[in-house]
Amino acid sequence: MDDSTSSSAWSVLQSSGTLTGVALLGLIVIAIVFAAQLEALVSACRNLLAYRQQLQQARRKVEQETEAALGQAKSLQDELPQLQASVEALAQEYERLAGDASQARKLHIREVVMSDIFVTQGDRPFIATVCRPKPDPDEPLAEQWKAGRDHVLYSSDTKTAARRFAQRYPTERGFAVGPVSPFTIPRPLPPEPESDA
């Protein structure tokens, strides 16, 4: 096919409108493809924007939580000296109370019951521990009687004092009298001198 033949065919197509139709059809196909791709592109852009917003929200949340944590850390750091001072004060108070408790454990409080109201001149005090191994449950001092109570009465000698204890606290009534011995009131210890610190 020579050049004249192809140019005459082109002229025929152009004059009949077929070329315009083909070009128009091609443009329509291109427009449809472009529209589909444009819609996909718009959808991708929307998804990207939504993802970006999520990232921004997550970042703002992390920033707020970080700021709150830093604020709490600062508050705790500000309170730390006061808490340390309180702990030191409590430690000193504990040491003081421990010392007082140690001194209190050294003290022995002794309950002594006087069994005589009238004392004959020349009599001396004698002491014995009196207990009731099986006291009545309704006894007001049942626990003390079971443990034993120190009683003092006056007599001229130890033998007479033992007889008087046995008469006053008979075994038939459930009493048991411990050994009898002279009773002396201990003198209080002088106070310890305070050392100048």
PDB file of C-alpha atoms in Angstrom:
ATOM      1  CA  MET A   1       0.000   0.000   0.000  1.00  0.00           C
ATOM      2  CA  ASP A   2       1.519   3.331  -1.075  1.00  0.00           C
ATOM      3  CA  ASP A   3       1.221   6.775   0.477  1.00  0.00           C
ATOM      4  CA  SER A   4      -1.566   7.930  -1.767  1.00  0.00           C
ATOM      5  CA  THR A   5      -3.744   4.976  -0.872  1.00  0.00           C
ATOM      6  CA  SER A   6      -3.318   5.509   2.911  1.00  0.00           C
ATOM      7  CA  SER A   7      -4.022   9.217   2.655  1.00  0.00           C
ATOM      8  CA  SER A   8      -7.182   8.540   0.641  1.00  0.00           C
ATOM      9  CA  ALA A   9      -8.372   6.024   3.262  1.00  0.00           C
ATOM     10  CA  TRP A  10      -7.725   8.573   5.954  1.00  0.00           C
ATOM     11  CA  SER A  11      -9.734  11.144   4.053  1.00  0.00           C
ATOM     12  CA  VAL A  12     -12.658   8.710   3.668  1.00  0.00           C
ATOM     13  CA  LEU A  13     -12.695   7.939   7.420  1.00  0.00           C
ATOM     14  CA  GLN A  14     -12.504  11.595   8.259  1.00  0.00           C
ATOM     15  CA  SER A  15     -15.316  12.588   5.950  1.00  0.00           C
ATOM     16  CA  SER A  16     -17.633   9.806   7.141  1.00  0.00           C
ATOM     17  CA  GLY A  17     -17.197  10.676  10.875  1.00  0.00           C
ATOM     18  CA  THR A  18     -15.889   7.249  11.821  1.00  0.00           C
ATOM     19  CA  LEU A  19     -12.608   8.669  12.972  1.00  0.00           C
ATOM     20  CA  THR A  20     -14.387  11.118  15.226  1.00  0.00           C
ATOM     21  CA  GLY A  21     -16.469   8.296  16.693  1.00  0.00           C
ATOM     22  CA  VAL A  22     -13.434   6.163  17.358  1.00  0.00           C
ATOM     23  CA  ALA A  23     -11.656   9.095  18.979  1.00  0.00           C
ATOM     24  CA  LEU A  24     -14.739   9.879  21.043  1.00  0.00           C
ATOM     25  CA  LEU A  25     -15.055   6.237  22.102  1.00  0.00           C
ATOM     26  CA  GLY A  26     -11.397   6.205  23.097  1.00  0.00           C
ATOM     27  CA  LEU A  27     -11.869   9.368  25.128  1.00  0.00           C
ATOM     28  CA  ILE A  28     -14.886   7.844  26.886  1.00  0.00           C
ATOM     29  CA  VAL A  29     -12.907   4.690  27.780  1.00  0.00           C
ATOM     30  CA  ILE A  30     -10.018   6.815  29.039  1.00  0.00           C
ATOM     31  CA  ALA A  31     -12.445   8.950  31.077  1.00  0.00           C
ATOM     32  CA  ILE A  32     -14.037   5.847  32.664  1.00  0.00           C
ATOM     33  CA  VAL A  33     -10.638   4.379  33.560  1.00  0.00           C
ATOM     34  CA  PHE A  34      -9.488   7.741  34.912  1.00  0.00           C
ATOM     35  CA  ALA A  35     -12.695   8.166  36.962  1.00  0.00           C
ATOM     36  CA  ALA A  36     -12.234   4.698  38.513  1.00  0.00           C
ATOM     37  CA  GLN A  37      -8.645   5.455  39.342  1.00  0.00           C
ATOM     38  CA  LEU A  38      -9.613   8.910  40.628  1.00  0.00           C
ATOM     39  CA  GLU A  39     -12.225   7.346  42.970  1.00  0.00           C
ATOM     40  CA  ALA A  40      -9.636   4.861  44.251  1.00  0.00           C
ATOM     41  CA  LEU A  41      -7.193   7.719  44.741  1.00  0.00           C
ATOM     42  CA  VAL A  42      -9.795   9.794  46.639  1.00  0.00           C
ATOM     43  CA  SER A  43     -10.639   6.768  48.845  1.00  0.00           C
ATOM     44  CA  ALA A  44      -6.947   6.187  49.552  1.00  0.00           C
ATOM     45  CA  CYS A  45      -6.550   9.876  50.465  1.00  0.00           C
ATOM     46  CA  ARG A  46      -9.532   9.660  52.811  1.00  0.00           C
ATOM     47  CA  ASN A  47      -8.088   6.555  54.496  1.00  0.00           C
ATOM     48  CA  LEU A  48      -4.733   8.278  54.804  1.00  0.00           C
ATOM     49  CA  LEU A  49      -6.354  11.336  56.412  1.00  0.00           C
ATOM     50  CA  ALA A  50      -8.294   9.146  58.883  1.00  0.00           C
ATOM     51  CA  TYR A  51      -5.108   7.254  59.776  1.00  0.00           C
ATOM     52  CA  ARG A  52      -3.274  10.535  60.239  1.00  0.00           C
ATOM     53  CA  GLN A  53      -6.026  11.798  62.568  1.00  0.00           C
ATOM     54  CA  GLN A  54      -5.817   8.576  64.591  1.00  0.00           C
ATOM     55  CA  LEU A  55      -2.060   8.995  64.886  1.00  0.00           C
ATOM     56  CA  GLN A  56      -2.483  12.613  65.993  1.00  0.00           C
ATOM     57  CA  GLN A  57      -5.081  11.617  68.611  1.00  0.00           C
ATOM     58  CA  ALA A  58      -2.834   8.815  69.885  1.00  0.00           C
ATOM     59  CA  ARG A  59       0.113  11.225  70.060  1.00  0.00           C
ATOM     60  CA  ARG A  60      -1.975  13.819  71.965  1.00  0.00           C
ATOM     61  CA  LYS A  61      -3.127  11.104  74.405  1.00  0.00           C
ATOM     62  CA  VAL A  62       0.465   9.938  74.977  1.00  0.00           C
ATOM     63  CA  GLU A  63       1.566  13.561  75.487  1.00  0.00           C
ATOM     64  CA  GLN A  64      -1.229  14.138  78.040  1.00  0.00           C
ATOM     65  CA  GLU A  65      -0.421  10.922  79.919  1.00  0.00           C
ATOM     66  CA  THR A  66       3.285  11.791  79.893  1.00  0.00           C
ATOM     67  CA  GLU A  67       2.523  15.276  81.204  1.00  0.00           C
ATOM     68  CA  ALA A  68       0.302  13.848  83.970  1.00  0.00           C
ATOM     69  CA  ALA A  69       2.999  11.305  84.942  1.00  0.00           C
ATOM     70  CA  LEU A  70       5.638  14.036  85.050  1.00  0.00           C
ATOM     71  CA  GLY A  71       3.328  16.138  87.234  1.00  0.00           C
ATOM     72  CA  GLN A  72       2.827  13.245  89.662  1.00  0.00           C
ATOM     73  CA  ALA A  73       6.562  12.571  89.733  1.00  0.00           C
ATOM     74  CA  LYS A  74       7.211  16.255  90.503  1.00  0.00           C
ATOM     75  CA  SER A  75       4.569  16.216  93.250  1.00  0.00           C
ATOM     76  CA  LEU A  76       6.086  13.084  94.811  1.00  0.00           C
ATOM     77  CA  GLN A  77       9.552  14.588  94.556  1.00  0.00           C
ATOM     78  CA  ASP A  78       8.300  17.738  96.340  1.00  0.00           C
ATOM     79  CA  GLU A  79       6.704  15.621  99.110  1.00  0.00           C
ATOM     80  CA  LEU A  80       9.743  13.354  99.555  1.00  0.00           C
ATOM     81  CA  PRO A  81      11.667  15.596 102.030  1.00  0.00           C
ATOM     82  CA  GLN A  82       8.592  15.915 104.253  1.00  0.00           C
ATOM     83  CA  LEU A  83       8.027  12.143 104.157  1.00  0.00           C
ATOM     84  CA  GLN A  84      11.688  11.505 105.002  1.00  0.00           C
ATOM     85  CA  ALA A  85      11.430  13.916 107.953  1.00  0.00           C
ATOM     86  CA  SER A  86       8.290  12.087 109.157  1.00  0.00           C
ATOM     87  CA  VAL A  87      10.065   8.729 108.915  1.00  0.00           C
ATOM     88  CA  GLU A  88      13.037  10.073 110.886  1.00  0.00           C
ATOM     89  CA  ALA A  89      10.706  11.517 113.552  1.00  0.00           C
ATOM     90  CA  LEU A  90       8.908   8.168 113.806  1.00  0.00           C
ATOM     91  CA  ALA A  91      12.245   6.350 114.117  1.00  0.00           C
ATOM     92  CA  GLN A  92      13.289   8.662 116.970  1.00  0.00           C
ATOM     93  CA  GLU A  93       9.914   8.203 118.686  1.00  0.00           C
ATOM     94  CA  TYR A  94      10.271   4.425 118.307  1.00  0.00           C
ATOM     95  CA  GLU A  95      13.728   4.511 119.887  1.00  0.00           C
ATOM     96  CA  ARG A  96      12.382   6.596 122.786  1.00  0.00           C
ATOM     97  CA  LEU A  97       9.416   4.274 123.328  1.00  0.00           C
ATOM     98  CA  ALA A  98      11.675   1.217 123.082  1.00  0.00           C
ATOM     99  CA  GLY A  99      13.845   2.712 125.840  1.00  0.00           C
ATOM    100  CA  ASP A 100      10.785   3.434 127.992  1.00  0.00           C
ATOM    101  CA  ALA A 101       9.502  -0.102 127.398  1.00  0.00           C
ATOM    102  CA  SER A 102      12.872  -1.535 128.396  1.00  0.00           C
ATOM    103  CA  GLN A 103      12.806   0.466 131.634  1.00  0.00           C
ATOM    104  CA  ALA A 104       9.196  -0.577 132.279  1.00  0.00           C
ATOM    105  CA  ARG A 105      10.106  -4.263 131.879  1.00  0.00           C
ATOM    106  CA  LYS A 106      12.686  -3.864 134.649  1.00  0.00           C
ATOM    107  CA  LEU A 107      10.037  -2.655 137.065  1.00  0.00           C
ATOM    108  CA  HIS A 108       8.290  -5.292 139.144  1.00  0.00           C
ATOM    109  CA  ILE A 109       4.992  -4.156 140.587  1.00  0.00           C
ATOM    110  CA  ARG A 110       4.177  -6.284 143.577  1.00  0.00           C
ATOM    111  CA  GLU A 111       0.727  -6.418 145.115  1.00  0.00           C
ATOM    112  CA  VAL A 112       0.784  -7.119 148.846  1.00  0.00           C
ATOM    113  CA  VAL A 113      -2.424  -7.603 150.821  1.00  0.00           C
ATOM    114  CA  MET A 114      -2.431  -6.576 154.504  1.00  0.00           C
ATOM    115  CA  SER A 115      -4.356  -9.176 156.489  1.00  0.00           C
ATOM    116  CA  ASP A 116      -4.224  -7.434 159.888  1.00  0.00           C
ATOM    117  CA  ILE A 117      -5.992  -4.305 160.996  1.00  0.00           C
ATOM    118  CA  PHE A 118      -4.910  -4.272 164.621  1.00  0.00           C
ATOM    119  CA  VAL A 119      -1.270  -4.978 165.411  1.00  0.00           C
ATOM    120  CA  THR A 120       0.016  -5.861 168.857  1.00  0.00           C
ATOM    121  CA  GLN A 121       3.065  -3.945 170.006  1.00  0.00           C
ATOM    122  CA  GLY A 122       6.249  -5.882 169.361  1.00  0.00           C
ATOM    123  CA  ASP A 123       4.830  -7.960 166.489  1.00  0.00           C
ATOM    124  CA  ARG A 124       6.660  -7.993 163.184  1.00  0.00           C
ATOM    125  CA  PRO A 125       5.289  -8.419 159.625  1.00  0.00           C
ATOM    126  CA  PHE A 126       5.522 -11.805 157.929  1.00  0.00           C
ATOM    127  CA  ILE A 127       4.676 -12.594 154.305  1.00  0.00           C
ATOM    128  CA  ALA A 128       3.434 -15.697 152.520  1.00  0.00           C
ATOM    129  CA  THR A 129       1.945 -16.372 149.097  1.00  0.00           C
ATOM    130  CA  VAL A 130      -1.616 -17.643 149.420  1.00  0.00           C
ATOM    131  CA  CYS A 131      -3.343 -19.275 146.478  1.00  0.00           C
ATOM    132  CA  ARG A 132      -6.440 -21.264 145.611  1.00  0.00           C
ATOM    133  CA  PRO A 133      -5.530 -23.794 142.898  1.00  0.00           C
ATOM    134  CA  LYS A 134      -9.242 -24.383 142.148  1.00  0.00           C
ATOM    135  CA  PRO A 135     -11.081 -21.115 142.829  1.00  0.00           C
ATOM    136  CA  ASP A 136     -14.820 -20.801 142.345  1.00  0.00           C
ATOM    137  CA  PRO A 137     -15.637 -19.548 138.841  1.00  0.00           C
ATOM    138  CA  ASP A 138     -17.801 -16.780 140.344  1.00  0.00           C
ATOM    139  CA  GLU A 139     -14.926 -15.602 142.554  1.00  0.00           C
ATOM    140  CA  PRO A 140     -14.228 -11.928 141.636  1.00  0.00           C
ATOM    141  CA  LEU A 141     -10.462 -12.458 141.947  1.00  0.00           C
ATOM    142  CA  ALA A 142     -10.383 -16.040 140.643  1.00  0.00           C
ATOM    143  CA  GLU A 143      -7.355 -15.521 138.380  1.00  0.00           C
ATOM    144  CA  GLN A 144      -5.374 -13.715 141.100  1.00  0.00           C
ATOM    145  CA  TRP A 145      -6.179 -16.422 143.672  1.00  0.00           C
ATOM    146  CA  LYS A 146      -5.132 -19.114 141.207  1.00  0.00           C
ATOM    147  CA  ALA A 147      -1.818 -17.369 140.491  1.00  0.00           C
ATOM    148  CA  GLY A 148      -1.250 -16.584 144.180  1.00  0.00           C
ATOM    149  CA  ARG A 149      -1.439 -13.366 146.189  1.00  0.00           C
ATOM    150  CA  ASP A 150       1.118 -12.082 148.696  1.00  0.00           C
ATOM    151  CA  HIS A 151      -0.433 -11.602 152.138  1.00  0.00           C
ATOM    152  CA  VAL A 152       1.169  -9.940 155.145  1.00  0.00           C
ATOM    153  CA  LEU A 153       0.168 -10.464 158.752  1.00  0.00           C
ATOM    154  CA  TYR A 154       1.860  -9.602 162.033  1.00  0.00           C
ATOM    155  CA  SER A 155       3.172 -12.051 164.601  1.00  0.00           C
ATOM    156  CA  SER A 156       5.861 -12.433 167.198  1.00  0.00           C
ATOM    157  CA  ASP A 157       7.820 -15.126 165.293  1.00  0.00           C
ATOM    158  CA  THR A 158       7.796 -17.228 162.142  1.00  0.00           C
ATOM    159  CA  LYS A 159       6.197 -20.308 163.730  1.00  0.00           C
ATOM    160  CA  THR A 160       3.301 -18.307 165.166  1.00  0.00           C
ATOM    161  CA  ALA A 161       2.901 -16.487 161.837  1.00  0.00           C
ATOM    162  CA  ALA A 162       2.667 -19.843 159.993  1.00  0.00           C
ATOM    163  CA  ARG A 163      -0.038 -21.010 162.432  1.00  0.00           C
ATOM    164  CA  ARG A 164      -1.998 -17.769 161.974  1.00  0.00           C
ATOM    165  CA  PHE A 165      -1.778 -18.093 158.151  1.00  0.00           C
ATOM    166  CA  ALA A 166      -3.094 -21.671 158.375  1.00  0.00           C
ATOM    167  CA  GLN A 167      -6.000 -20.556 160.592  1.00  0.00           C
ATOM    168  CA  ARG A 168      -6.939 -17.615 158.368  1.00  0.00           C
ATOM    169  CA  TYR A 169      -6.563 -19.548 155.072  1.00  0.00           C
ATOM    170  CA  PRO A 170      -7.481 -23.176 155.849  1.00  0.00           C
ATOM    171  CA  THR A 171      -6.797 -25.976 153.367  1.00  0.00           C
ATOM    172  CA  GLU A 172     -10.362 -27.240 153.824  1.00  0.00           C
ATOM    173  CA  ARG A 173     -11.567 -24.125 152.000  1.00  0.00           C
ATOM    174  CA  GLY A 174      -9.169 -24.723 149.100  1.00  0.00           C
ATOM    175  CA  PHE A 175      -6.296 -22.447 150.171  1.00  0.00           C
ATOM    176  CA  ALA A 176      -2.597 -23.262 149.902  1.00  0.00           C
ATOM    177  CA  VAL A 177      -0.105 -21.191 151.902  1.00  0.00           C
ATOM    178  CA  GLY A 178       3.471 -20.872 150.710  1.00  0.00           C
ATOM    179  CA  PRO A 179       6.527 -20.572 152.955  1.00  0.00           C
ATOM    180  CA  VAL A 180       6.330 -17.840 155.584  1.00  0.00           C
ATOM    181  CA  SER A 181       9.196 -15.354 155.858  1.00  0.00           C
ATOM    182  CA  PRO A 182       9.813 -11.965 157.473  1.00  0.00           C
ATOM    183  CA  PHE A 183       8.586  -9.053 155.368  1.00  0.00           C
ATOM    184  CA  THR A 184      10.686  -5.976 154.822  1.00  0.00           C
ATOM    185  CA  ILE A 185       9.608  -2.991 152.823  1.00  0.00           C
ATOM    186  CA  PRO A 186      12.297  -2.296 150.244  1.00  0.00           C
ATOM    187  CA  ARG A 187      13.623   1.211 150.172  1.00  0.00           C
ATOM    188  CA  PRO A 188      13.131   3.062 146.882  1.00  0.00           C
ATOM    189  CA  LEU A 189      16.223   3.414 144.755  1.00  0.00           C
ATOM    190  CA  PRO A 190      17.623   6.926 144.483  1.00  0.00           C
ATOM    191  CA  PRO A 191      16.987   8.533 141.104  1.00  0.00           C
ATOM    192  CA  GLU A 192      19.785   8.217 138.578  1.00  0.00           C
ATOM    193  CA  PRO A 193      21.668  11.456 137.991  1.00  0.00           C
ATOM    194  CA  GLU A 194      20.973  13.011 134.644  1.00  0.00           C
ATOM    195  CA  SER A 195      24.047  13.282 132.470  1.00  0.00           C
ATOM    196  CA  ASP A 196      24.650  16.577 130.713  1.00  0.00           C
ATOM    197  CA  ALA A 197      24.745  15.836 127.000  1.00  0.00           C
TER     198      ALA A 197
END
